[in-house]
Coordinates of N, CA, C and O in Angstrom, one line a residue:
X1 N 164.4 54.1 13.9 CA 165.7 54.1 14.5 C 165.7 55.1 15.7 O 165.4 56.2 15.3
X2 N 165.9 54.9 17.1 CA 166.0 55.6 18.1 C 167.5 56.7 18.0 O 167.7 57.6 18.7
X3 N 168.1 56.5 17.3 CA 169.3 57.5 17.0 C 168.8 58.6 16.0 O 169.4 59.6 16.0
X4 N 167.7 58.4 15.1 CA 167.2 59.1 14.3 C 166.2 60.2 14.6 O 166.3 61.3 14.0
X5 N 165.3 59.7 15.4 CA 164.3 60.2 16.6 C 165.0 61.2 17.7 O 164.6 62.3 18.0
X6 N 165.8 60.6 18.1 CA 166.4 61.4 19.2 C 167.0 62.7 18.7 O 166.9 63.8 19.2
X7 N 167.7 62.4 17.3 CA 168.1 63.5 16.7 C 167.1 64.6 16.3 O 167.5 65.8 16.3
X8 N 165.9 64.3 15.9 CA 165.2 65.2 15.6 C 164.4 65.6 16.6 O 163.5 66.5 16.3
X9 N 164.5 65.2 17.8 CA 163.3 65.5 18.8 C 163.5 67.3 18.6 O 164.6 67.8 18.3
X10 N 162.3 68.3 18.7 CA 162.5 69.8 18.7 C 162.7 70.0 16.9 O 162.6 71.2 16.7
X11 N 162.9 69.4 15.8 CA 163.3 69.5 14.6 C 161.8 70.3 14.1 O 160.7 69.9 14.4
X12 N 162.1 71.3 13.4 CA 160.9 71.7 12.4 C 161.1 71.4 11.2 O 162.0 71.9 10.5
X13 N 160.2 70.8 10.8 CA 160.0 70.0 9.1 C 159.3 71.0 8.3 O 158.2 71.5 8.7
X14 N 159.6 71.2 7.5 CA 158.9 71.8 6.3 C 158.9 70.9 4.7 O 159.6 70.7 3.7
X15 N 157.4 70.6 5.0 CA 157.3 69.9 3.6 C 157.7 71.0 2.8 O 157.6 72.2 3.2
X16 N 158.1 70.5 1.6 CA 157.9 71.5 0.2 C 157.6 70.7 -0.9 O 157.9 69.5 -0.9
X17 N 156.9 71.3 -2.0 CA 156.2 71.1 -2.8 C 157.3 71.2 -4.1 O 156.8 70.5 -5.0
X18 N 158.1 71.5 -4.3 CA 158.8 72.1 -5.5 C 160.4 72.1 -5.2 O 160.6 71.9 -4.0
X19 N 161.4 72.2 -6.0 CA 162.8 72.6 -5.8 C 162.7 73.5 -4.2 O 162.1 72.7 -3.4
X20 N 162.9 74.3 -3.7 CA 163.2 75.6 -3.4 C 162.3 75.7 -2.7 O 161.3 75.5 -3.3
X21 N 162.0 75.9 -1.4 CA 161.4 76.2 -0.5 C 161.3 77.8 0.2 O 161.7 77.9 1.4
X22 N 160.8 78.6 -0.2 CA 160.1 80.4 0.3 C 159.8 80.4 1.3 O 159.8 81.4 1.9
X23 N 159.4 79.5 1.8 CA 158.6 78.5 3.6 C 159.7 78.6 4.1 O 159.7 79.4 5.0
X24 N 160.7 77.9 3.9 CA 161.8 77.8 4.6 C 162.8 79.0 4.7 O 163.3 79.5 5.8
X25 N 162.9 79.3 3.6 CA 163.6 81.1 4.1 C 162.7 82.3 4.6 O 163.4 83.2 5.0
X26 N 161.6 82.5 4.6 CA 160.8 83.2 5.6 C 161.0 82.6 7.1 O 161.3 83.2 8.1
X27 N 160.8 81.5 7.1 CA 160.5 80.9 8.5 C 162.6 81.3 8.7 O 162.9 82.4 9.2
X28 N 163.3 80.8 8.5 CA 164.7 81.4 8.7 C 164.7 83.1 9.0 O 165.2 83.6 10.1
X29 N 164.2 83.7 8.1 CA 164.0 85.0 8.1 C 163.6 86.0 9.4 O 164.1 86.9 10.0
X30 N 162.8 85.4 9.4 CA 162.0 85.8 10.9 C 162.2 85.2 11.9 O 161.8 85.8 12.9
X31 N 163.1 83.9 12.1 CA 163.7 83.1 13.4 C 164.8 83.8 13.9 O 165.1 83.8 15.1
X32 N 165.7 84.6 12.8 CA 166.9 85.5 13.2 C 166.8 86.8 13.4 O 167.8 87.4 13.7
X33 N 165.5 87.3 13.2 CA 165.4 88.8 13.0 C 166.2 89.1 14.6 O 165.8 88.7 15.7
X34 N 167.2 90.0 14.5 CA 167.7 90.8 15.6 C 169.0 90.2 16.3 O 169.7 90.7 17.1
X35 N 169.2 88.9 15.6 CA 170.5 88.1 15.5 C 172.0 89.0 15.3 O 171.8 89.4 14.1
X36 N 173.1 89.4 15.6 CA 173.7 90.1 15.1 C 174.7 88.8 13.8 O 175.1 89.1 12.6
X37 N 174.7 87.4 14.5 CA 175.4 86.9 13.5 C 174.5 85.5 13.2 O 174.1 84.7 14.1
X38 N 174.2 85.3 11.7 CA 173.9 84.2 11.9 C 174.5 83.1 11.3 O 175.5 83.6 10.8
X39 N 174.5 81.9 11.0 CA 174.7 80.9 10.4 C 173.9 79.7 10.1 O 173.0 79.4 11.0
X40 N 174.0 79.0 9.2 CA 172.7 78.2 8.4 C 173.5 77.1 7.4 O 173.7 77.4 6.2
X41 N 174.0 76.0 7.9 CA 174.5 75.0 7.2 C 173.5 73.7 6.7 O 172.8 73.0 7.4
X42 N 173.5 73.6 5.3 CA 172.8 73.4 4.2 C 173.7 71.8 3.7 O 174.9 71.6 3.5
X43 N 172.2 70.7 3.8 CA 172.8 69.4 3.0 C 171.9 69.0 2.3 O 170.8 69.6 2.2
X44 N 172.2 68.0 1.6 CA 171.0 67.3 1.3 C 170.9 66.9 -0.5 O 171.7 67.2 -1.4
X45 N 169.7 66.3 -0.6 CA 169.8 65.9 -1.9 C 168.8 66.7 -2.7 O 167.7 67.1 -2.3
X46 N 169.3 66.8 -3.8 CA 169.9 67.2 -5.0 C 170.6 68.1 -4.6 O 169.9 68.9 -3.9
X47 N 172.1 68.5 -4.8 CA 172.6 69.2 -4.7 C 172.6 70.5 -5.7 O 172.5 71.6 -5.3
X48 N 172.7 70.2 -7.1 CA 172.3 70.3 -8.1 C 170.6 70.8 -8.4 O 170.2 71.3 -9.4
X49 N 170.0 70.7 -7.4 CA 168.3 70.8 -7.4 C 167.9 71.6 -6.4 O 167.5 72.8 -6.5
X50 N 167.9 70.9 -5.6 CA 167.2 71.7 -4.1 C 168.2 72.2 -3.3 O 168.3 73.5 -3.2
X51 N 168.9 71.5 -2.8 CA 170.1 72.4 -2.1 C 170.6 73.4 -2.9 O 170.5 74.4 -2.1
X52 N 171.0 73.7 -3.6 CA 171.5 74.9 -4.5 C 169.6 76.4 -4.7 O 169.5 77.6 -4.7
X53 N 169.0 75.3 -4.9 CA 167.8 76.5 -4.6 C 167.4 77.2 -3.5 O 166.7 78.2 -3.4
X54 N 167.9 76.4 -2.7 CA 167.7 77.0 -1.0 C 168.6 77.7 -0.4 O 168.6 78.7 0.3
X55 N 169.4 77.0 -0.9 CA 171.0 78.3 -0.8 C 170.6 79.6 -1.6 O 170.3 80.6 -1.1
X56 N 170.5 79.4 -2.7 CA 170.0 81.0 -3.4 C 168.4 81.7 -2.9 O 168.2 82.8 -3.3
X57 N 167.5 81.0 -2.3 CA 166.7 81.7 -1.5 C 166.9 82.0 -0.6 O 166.4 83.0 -0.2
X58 N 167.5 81.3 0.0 CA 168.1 81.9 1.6 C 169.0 83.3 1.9 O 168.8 84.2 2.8
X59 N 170.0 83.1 0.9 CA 170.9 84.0 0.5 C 170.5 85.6 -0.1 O 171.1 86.6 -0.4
X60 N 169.1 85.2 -0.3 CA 168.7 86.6 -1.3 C 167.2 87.1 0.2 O 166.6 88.2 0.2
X61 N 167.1 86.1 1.2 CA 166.2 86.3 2.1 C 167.2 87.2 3.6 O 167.0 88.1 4.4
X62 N 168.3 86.4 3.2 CA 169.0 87.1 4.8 C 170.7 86.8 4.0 O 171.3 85.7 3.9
X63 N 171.0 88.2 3.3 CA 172.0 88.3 2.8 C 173.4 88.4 3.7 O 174.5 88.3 3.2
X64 N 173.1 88.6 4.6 CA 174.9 89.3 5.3 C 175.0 87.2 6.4 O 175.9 86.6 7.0
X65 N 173.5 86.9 6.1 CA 174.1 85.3 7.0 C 175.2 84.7 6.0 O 175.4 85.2 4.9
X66 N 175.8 83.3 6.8 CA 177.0 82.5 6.8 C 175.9 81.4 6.3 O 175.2 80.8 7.1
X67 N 175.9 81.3 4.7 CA 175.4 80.1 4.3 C 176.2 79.1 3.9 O 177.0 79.3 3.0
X68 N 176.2 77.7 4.6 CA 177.6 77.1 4.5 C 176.8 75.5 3.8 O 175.8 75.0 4.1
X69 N 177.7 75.2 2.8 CA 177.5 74.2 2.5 C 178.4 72.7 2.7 O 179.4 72.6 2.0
X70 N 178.1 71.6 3.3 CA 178.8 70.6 3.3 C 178.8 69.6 1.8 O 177.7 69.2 1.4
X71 N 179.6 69.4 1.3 CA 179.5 68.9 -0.3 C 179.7 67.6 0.5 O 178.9 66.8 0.2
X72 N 180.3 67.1 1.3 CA 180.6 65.7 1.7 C 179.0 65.0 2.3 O 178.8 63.8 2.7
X73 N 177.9 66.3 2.1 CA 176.8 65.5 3.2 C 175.6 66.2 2.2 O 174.5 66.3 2.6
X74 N 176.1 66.5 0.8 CA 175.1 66.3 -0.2 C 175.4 65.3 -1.5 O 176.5 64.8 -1.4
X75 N 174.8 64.9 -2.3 CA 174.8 64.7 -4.0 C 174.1 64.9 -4.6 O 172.9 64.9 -4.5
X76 N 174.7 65.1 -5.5 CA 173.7 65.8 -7.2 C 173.4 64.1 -8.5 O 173.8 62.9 -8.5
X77 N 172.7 64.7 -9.2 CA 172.6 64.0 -10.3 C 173.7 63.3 -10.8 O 173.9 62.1 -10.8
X78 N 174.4 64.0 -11.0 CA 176.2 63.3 -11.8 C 177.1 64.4 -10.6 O 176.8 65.4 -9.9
X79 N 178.3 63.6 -10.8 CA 179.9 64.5 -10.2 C 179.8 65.8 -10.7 O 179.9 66.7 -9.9
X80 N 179.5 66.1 -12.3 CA 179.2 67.0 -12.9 C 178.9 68.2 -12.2 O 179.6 69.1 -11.9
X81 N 177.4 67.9 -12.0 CA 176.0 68.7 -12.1 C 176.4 69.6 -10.8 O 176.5 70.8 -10.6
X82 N 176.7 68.3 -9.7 CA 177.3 68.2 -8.2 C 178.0 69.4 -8.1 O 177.5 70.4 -7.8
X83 N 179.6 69.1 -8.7 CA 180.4 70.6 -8.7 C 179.8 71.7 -9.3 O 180.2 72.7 -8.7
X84 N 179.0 72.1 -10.4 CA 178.7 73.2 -10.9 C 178.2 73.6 -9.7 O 178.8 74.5 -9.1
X85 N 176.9 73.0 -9.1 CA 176.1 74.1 -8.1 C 176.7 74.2 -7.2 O 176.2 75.1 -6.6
X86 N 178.1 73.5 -6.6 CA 178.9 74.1 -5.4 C 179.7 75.6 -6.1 O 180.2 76.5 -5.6
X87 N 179.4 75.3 -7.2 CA 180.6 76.6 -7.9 C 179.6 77.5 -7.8 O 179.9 78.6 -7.2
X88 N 178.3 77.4 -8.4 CA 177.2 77.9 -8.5 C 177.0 79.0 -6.8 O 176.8 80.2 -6.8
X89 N 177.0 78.2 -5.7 CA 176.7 78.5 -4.4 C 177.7 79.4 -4.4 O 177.3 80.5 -4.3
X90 N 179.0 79.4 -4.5 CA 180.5 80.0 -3.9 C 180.2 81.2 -4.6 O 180.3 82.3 -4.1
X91 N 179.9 81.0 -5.7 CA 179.3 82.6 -6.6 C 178.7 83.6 -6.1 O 179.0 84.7 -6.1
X92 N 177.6 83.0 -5.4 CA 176.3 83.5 -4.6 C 176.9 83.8 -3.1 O 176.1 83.8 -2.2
X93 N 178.2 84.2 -2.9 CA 178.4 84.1 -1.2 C 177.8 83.3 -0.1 O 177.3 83.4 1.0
X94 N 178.1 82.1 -1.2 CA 177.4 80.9 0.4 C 179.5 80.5 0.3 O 180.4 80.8 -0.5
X95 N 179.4 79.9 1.4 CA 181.0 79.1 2.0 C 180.2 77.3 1.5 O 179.2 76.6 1.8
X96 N 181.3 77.3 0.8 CA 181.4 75.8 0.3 C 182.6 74.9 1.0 O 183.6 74.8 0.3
X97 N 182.5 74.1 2.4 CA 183.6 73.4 3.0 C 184.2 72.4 2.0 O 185.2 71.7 2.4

């Protein structure tokens, strides 16, 4: 899809291997070094899985950023699982919209 392409032209991908990606919060880490404010909005699936693990690595990588999560532009396993890890995140000083 040329709508999808265009969107990512400039995009950096990081495969990951596992839940949670350390790749991805180092590479954040060091992208913002000297930033006075940053911000870093978080989607995706498993909410419950990976989004909720990347939020808590990110957050424990560059504590004083604006980790913001859209619940409308993730899902989890069940409704369940879904809301725990938004509750889960809001705990952790991420912003849950």
């Amino acid at each position: 899809n040329e709508k999808v392409a265009k969107a990512l032209e400039g995009a950096v991908i990081v495969n990951k291997g596992t839940f949670g990606s350390s790749e991805l919060a180092d590479m954040l880490y060091f992208e913002t070094i000297g930033q006075d404010e940053v911000e870093i909005e978080l989607i995706g699936l498993c909410t419950d899985i990976c989004v909720v693990s990347n939020a808590i690595l990110i957050k424990t990588k560059l504590p004083e950023a604006k980790v913001t999560v859209d619940p409308s532009c993730c899902a989890g396993v069940t409704p369940e699982s879904h809301n725990a890890a938004l509750q889960t995140m809001k705990m952790c000083q991420c912003v849950v919209e």
